[in-house]
Amino acid sequence: MQPGQVGTGRVLVVDDDVTVSDVVRRYLERAGHDVVLAATGEDALRLAGAQPPDLVVLDLMLPGIDGVEVCRRLRGAIPVIMLTALGEEENRIAGLRLGADDYVTKPFSPRELALRVRSVLRRSAPRAGARELADGDLRLDGAARAATLAGVELALTGREFDLLEFFMSHPGEAFTRAQLLASVWGWDFGDQSTVTVHVRRLREKVERVPAKPSRICTVWGVGYRYDRAAS
């Protein structure tokens, strides 16, 4: 990502449909991104390894190594936006569990995808003047976009970091999944299971006993609330 160009960067588009790839490339280049194309999962992993992109737009239905496996191998190191068909809910959930940041359902609007790409890149960029937050042994550095638990850095995806930062900034407040989608993802509508999956993943990283969370608590009939650790 070039200095001063928050929300733009090098994007790897992975899709075996030449028409889709070309349309996505043109829209993203028009938005100021440097775009690289791959038609297979093998090519995507090779290109990402040789020169890591700022973001990957990843079709889940690929020949050979499929998109879910590509997402697994990237392991949250690079922001991922998945392209999924309407009937691929199981694969979409699998991708979110593996750390994908966002998804767009086919058929999709190229303009909407370009806005999603910009949003994810903007959120993943380091921010000057961002706050530091602390809750017992859990610490979050907004400028560095890093979080530690008991001195050990947490391996958070960009969206997990955003969610944790939002929770820690609003302790004791209950939020519905729709409110979290709007505040963290910037979506006015969408699949609320996205929130559920990310909360589950975040609990696995910040809770001592994820099945009995003490920080990210479920508020039945509402959604979730962040409770500060007892002093």
Short mmCIF file of C-alpha atoms in Angstrom, two decimals:
data_model
loop_
_atom_site.label_atom_id
_atom_site.label_comp_id
_atom_site.label_asym_id
_atom_site.label_seq_id
_atom_site.Cartn_x
_atom_site.Cartn_y
_atom_site.Cartn_z
CA MET A 1 0.00 0.00 0.00
CA GLN A 2 1.42 3.34 -1.03
CA PRO A 3 1.95 6.07 1.60
CA GLY A 4 -0.93 8.52 1.66
CA GLN A 5 -3.20 6.13 -0.24
CA VAL A 6 -5.26 4.71 2.61
CA GLY A 7 -7.76 2.26 1.16
CA THR A 8 -5.74 1.40 -1.95
CA GLY A 9 -3.09 -1.25 -2.46
CA ARG A 10 -1.93 -4.36 -4.33
CA VAL A 11 -4.86 -6.76 -4.75
CA LEU A 12 -4.60 -10.39 -5.84
CA VAL A 13 -7.82 -11.50 -7.59
CA VAL A 14 -8.27 -15.28 -7.74
CA ASP A 15 -11.02 -16.58 -10.03
CA ASP A 16 -11.02 -19.12 -12.86
CA ASP A 17 -13.76 -17.24 -14.72
CA VAL A 18 -11.89 -14.95 -17.13
CA THR A 19 -14.87 -12.63 -17.56
CA VAL A 20 -15.33 -12.15 -13.82
CA SER A 21 -11.60 -11.57 -13.30
CA ASP A 22 -11.47 -8.98 -16.07
CA VAL A 23 -14.47 -7.05 -14.77
CA VAL A 24 -13.13 -7.07 -11.20
CA ARG A 25 -9.67 -6.02 -12.40
CA ARG A 26 -11.04 -3.04 -14.32
CA TYR A 27 -13.14 -1.80 -11.42
CA LEU A 28 -10.32 -2.17 -8.92
CA GLU A 29 -7.77 -0.50 -11.16
CA ARG A 30 -10.22 2.35 -11.69
CA ALA A 31 -10.33 2.69 -7.88
CA GLY A 32 -6.53 3.06 -7.79
CA HIS A 33 -5.44 -0.47 -6.92
CA ASP A 34 -2.59 -2.47 -8.46
CA VAL A 35 -4.23 -5.74 -9.52
CA VAL A 36 -2.67 -9.18 -10.07
CA LEU A 37 -4.76 -12.09 -11.44
CA ALA A 38 -4.63 -15.82 -10.68
CA ALA A 39 -6.89 -18.54 -12.10
CA THR A 40 -6.06 -21.40 -9.70
CA GLY A 41 -5.40 -21.90 -6.02
CA GLU A 42 -1.86 -23.05 -6.82
CA ASP A 43 -1.12 -19.84 -8.71
CA ALA A 44 -2.64 -17.76 -5.92
CA LEU A 45 -0.42 -19.31 -3.26
CA ARG A 46 2.66 -18.97 -5.46
CA LEU A 47 2.01 -15.30 -6.18
CA ALA A 48 1.12 -14.51 -2.56
CA GLY A 49 4.33 -16.19 -1.41
CA ALA A 50 6.54 -14.41 -3.93
CA GLN A 51 5.14 -10.93 -3.26
CA PRO A 52 2.45 -10.76 -0.57
CA PRO A 53 -0.47 -8.56 -1.68
CA ASP A 54 -2.31 -6.13 0.59
CA LEU A 55 -5.55 -8.06 0.03
CA VAL A 56 -6.87 -11.15 -1.77
CA VAL A 57 -10.22 -11.37 -3.56
CA LEU A 58 -10.78 -15.13 -3.53
CA ASP A 59 -13.36 -17.24 -5.35
CA LEU A 60 -14.13 -20.34 -3.27
CA MET A 61 -14.91 -22.63 -6.23
CA LEU A 62 -11.53 -23.12 -7.89
CA PRO A 63 -10.00 -26.03 -9.82
CA GLY A 64 -7.36 -27.97 -7.92
CA ILE A 65 -6.75 -26.31 -4.55
CA ASP A 66 -10.08 -24.69 -3.70
CA GLY A 67 -10.59 -21.28 -2.13
CA VAL A 68 -11.22 -22.63 1.37
CA GLU A 69 -7.84 -24.40 1.33
CA VAL A 70 -6.14 -21.27 -0.04
CA CYS A 71 -7.70 -19.29 2.81
CA ARG A 72 -6.49 -21.90 5.32
CA ARG A 73 -2.92 -21.70 4.03
CA LEU A 74 -2.92 -17.89 4.15
CA ARG A 75 -4.12 -18.19 7.79
CA GLY A 76 -5.12 -14.55 8.26
CA ALA A 77 -1.70 -13.21 7.25
CA ILE A 78 -3.36 -11.29 4.39
CA PRO A 79 -6.90 -9.82 4.39
CA VAL A 80 -9.26 -11.95 2.30
CA ILE A 81 -12.60 -11.13 0.69
CA MET A 82 -14.36 -14.28 -0.49
CA LEU A 83 -16.52 -14.58 -3.61
CA THR A 84 -19.24 -17.17 -2.98
CA ALA A 85 -22.32 -18.44 -4.81
CA LEU A 86 -25.70 -18.26 -3.12
CA GLY A 87 -25.72 -21.98 -2.30
CA GLU A 88 -22.23 -22.09 -0.74
CA GLU A 89 -23.13 -21.11 2.82
CA GLU A 90 -21.18 -24.01 4.33
CA ASN A 91 -18.01 -23.03 2.47
CA ARG A 92 -18.54 -19.37 3.31
CA ILE A 93 -18.78 -20.18 7.03
CA ALA A 94 -15.66 -22.36 6.71
CA GLY A 95 -13.81 -19.44 5.10
CA LEU A 96 -14.88 -17.05 7.85
CA ARG A 97 -13.75 -19.53 10.49
CA LEU A 98 -10.36 -19.68 8.80
CA GLY A 99 -9.99 -15.91 9.04
CA ALA A 100 -11.52 -14.39 5.91
CA ASP A 101 -12.42 -10.75 6.54
CA ASP A 102 -15.44 -10.34 4.30
CA TYR A 103 -17.46 -11.98 1.55
CA VAL A 104 -19.50 -10.98 -1.51
CA THR A 105 -22.18 -13.27 -2.93
CA LYS A 106 -22.37 -13.99 -6.66
CA PRO A 107 -23.87 -12.49 -8.72
CA PHE A 108 -22.37 -9.33 -7.26
CA SER A 109 -21.99 -5.67 -8.10
CA PRO A 110 -18.37 -4.89 -9.08
CA ARG A 111 -18.86 -1.43 -7.56
CA GLU A 112 -19.92 -2.98 -4.25
CA LEU A 113 -16.88 -5.27 -4.31
CA ALA A 114 -14.59 -2.29 -4.94
CA LEU A 115 -16.15 -0.52 -1.93
CA ARG A 116 -15.64 -3.64 0.23
CA VAL A 117 -12.00 -3.84 -0.86
CA ARG A 118 -11.42 -0.20 0.02
CA SER A 119 -13.12 -0.65 3.39
CA VAL A 120 -11.02 -3.70 4.37
CA LEU A 121 -7.77 -2.04 3.26
CA ARG A 122 -8.60 1.16 5.10
CA ARG A 123 -9.35 -0.73 8.31
CA SER A 124 -6.16 -2.80 8.04
CA ALA A 125 -3.89 0.22 7.55
CA PRO A 126 -1.89 1.57 10.54
CA ARG A 127 -3.53 4.69 11.95
CA ALA A 128 -1.69 7.66 13.41
CA GLY A 129 -3.06 8.78 16.76
CA ALA A 130 -5.01 5.57 17.38
CA ARG A 131 -5.66 4.67 20.99
CA GLU A 132 -4.06 2.11 23.23
CA LEU A 133 -6.54 0.06 25.25
CA ALA A 134 -5.89 -2.16 28.24
CA ASP A 135 -7.97 -4.65 30.21
CA GLY A 136 -5.91 -6.55 32.75
CA ASP A 137 -3.37 -8.63 30.81
CA LEU A 138 -5.09 -7.89 27.48
CA ARG A 139 -3.62 -4.90 25.66
CA LEU A 140 -4.43 -3.41 22.27
CA ASP A 141 -2.32 -0.92 20.30
CA GLY A 142 -4.54 0.77 17.72
CA ALA A 143 -1.69 2.49 15.88
CA ALA A 144 0.30 -0.72 15.42
CA ARG A 145 -2.87 -2.80 15.02
CA ALA A 146 -1.50 -5.35 17.45
CA ALA A 147 -2.89 -6.97 20.58
CA THR A 148 -1.19 -8.98 23.31
CA LEU A 149 -2.46 -11.29 26.04
CA ALA A 150 -0.15 -11.80 29.01
CA GLY A 151 2.65 -10.32 26.91
CA VAL A 152 2.15 -12.70 23.97
CA GLU A 153 1.03 -11.18 20.65
CA LEU A 154 -2.30 -12.49 19.41
CA ALA A 155 -2.61 -13.74 15.83
CA LEU A 156 -5.68 -11.70 14.88
CA THR A 157 -7.09 -11.16 11.43
CA GLY A 158 -7.91 -7.59 10.48
CA ARG A 159 -11.61 -8.03 11.19
CA GLU A 160 -10.96 -9.79 14.51
CA PHE A 161 -8.77 -6.86 15.53
CA ASP A 162 -11.52 -4.40 14.58
CA LEU A 163 -14.08 -6.37 16.56
CA LEU A 164 -11.87 -6.58 19.64
CA GLU A 165 -11.08 -2.86 19.44
CA PHE A 166 -14.79 -2.04 19.23
CA PHE A 167 -15.64 -4.27 22.19
CA MET A 168 -12.82 -2.89 24.35
CA SER A 169 -13.87 0.67 23.47
CA HIS A 170 -17.43 0.01 24.69
CA PRO A 171 -17.17 -2.07 27.89
CA GLY A 172 -20.44 -2.99 29.57
CA GLU A 173 -22.60 -2.14 26.53
CA ALA A 174 -24.72 -4.79 24.82
CA PHE A 175 -24.84 -4.79 21.03
CA THR A 176 -27.00 -6.73 18.62
CA ARG A 177 -25.40 -8.57 15.73
CA ALA A 178 -26.91 -6.01 13.37
CA GLN A 179 -25.28 -3.17 15.33
CA LEU A 180 -21.92 -4.95 15.22
CA LEU A 181 -22.26 -5.51 11.47
CA ALA A 182 -22.87 -1.77 11.01
CA SER A 183 -20.15 -0.57 13.41
CA VAL A 184 -17.35 -3.07 12.66
CA TRP A 185 -18.05 -4.24 9.11
CA GLY A 186 -19.75 -1.08 7.86
CA TRP A 187 -22.67 -3.13 6.50
CA ASP A 188 -26.24 -1.87 6.67
CA PHE A 189 -27.39 -5.41 5.92
CA GLY A 190 -25.78 -8.82 5.63
CA ASP A 191 -25.53 -12.33 7.03
CA GLN A 192 -25.41 -11.97 10.81
CA SER A 193 -23.73 -15.39 11.11
CA THR A 194 -20.59 -13.48 10.07
CA VAL A 195 -20.62 -11.82 13.50
CA THR A 196 -21.26 -15.12 15.27
CA VAL A 197 -18.29 -16.79 13.56
CA HIS A 198 -15.92 -13.90 14.32
CA VAL A 199 -17.00 -13.72 17.97
CA ARG A 200 -16.34 -17.45 18.30
CA ARG A 201 -12.88 -17.08 16.77
CA LEU A 202 -12.07 -14.07 18.93
CA ARG A 203 -13.11 -15.91 22.09
CA GLU A 204 -10.72 -18.72 21.20
CA LYS A 205 -7.89 -16.18 21.27
CA VAL A 206 -8.72 -13.90 24.24
CA GLU A 207 -10.67 -16.13 26.63
CA ARG A 208 -8.98 -18.52 29.03
CA VAL A 209 -11.96 -20.89 28.67
CA PRO A 210 -13.67 -20.03 25.35
CA ALA A 211 -16.71 -22.19 26.18
CA LYS A 212 -17.22 -20.10 29.34
CA PRO A 213 -16.29 -16.58 28.23
CA SER A 214 -15.69 -13.95 30.87
CA ARG A 215 -14.86 -11.04 28.55
CA ILE A 216 -17.01 -11.40 25.42
CA CYS A 217 -20.32 -12.44 26.94
CA THR A 218 -23.53 -13.50 25.23
CA VAL A 219 -26.57 -11.42 26.16
CA TRP A 220 -29.47 -13.73 25.40
CA GLY A 221 -32.09 -12.20 23.15
CA VAL A 222 -29.77 -9.28 22.31
CA GLY A 223 -26.25 -10.14 21.18
CA TYR A 224 -22.91 -9.60 22.91
CA ARG A 225 -21.36 -7.47 25.65
CA TYR A 226 -17.72 -6.91 26.58
CA ASP A 227 -17.04 -7.18 30.32
CA ARG A 228 -13.73 -5.92 31.66
CA ALA A 229 -11.62 -8.39 33.63
CA ALA A 230 -12.09 -8.27 37.38
CA SER A 231 -9.35 -6.22 39.01
#
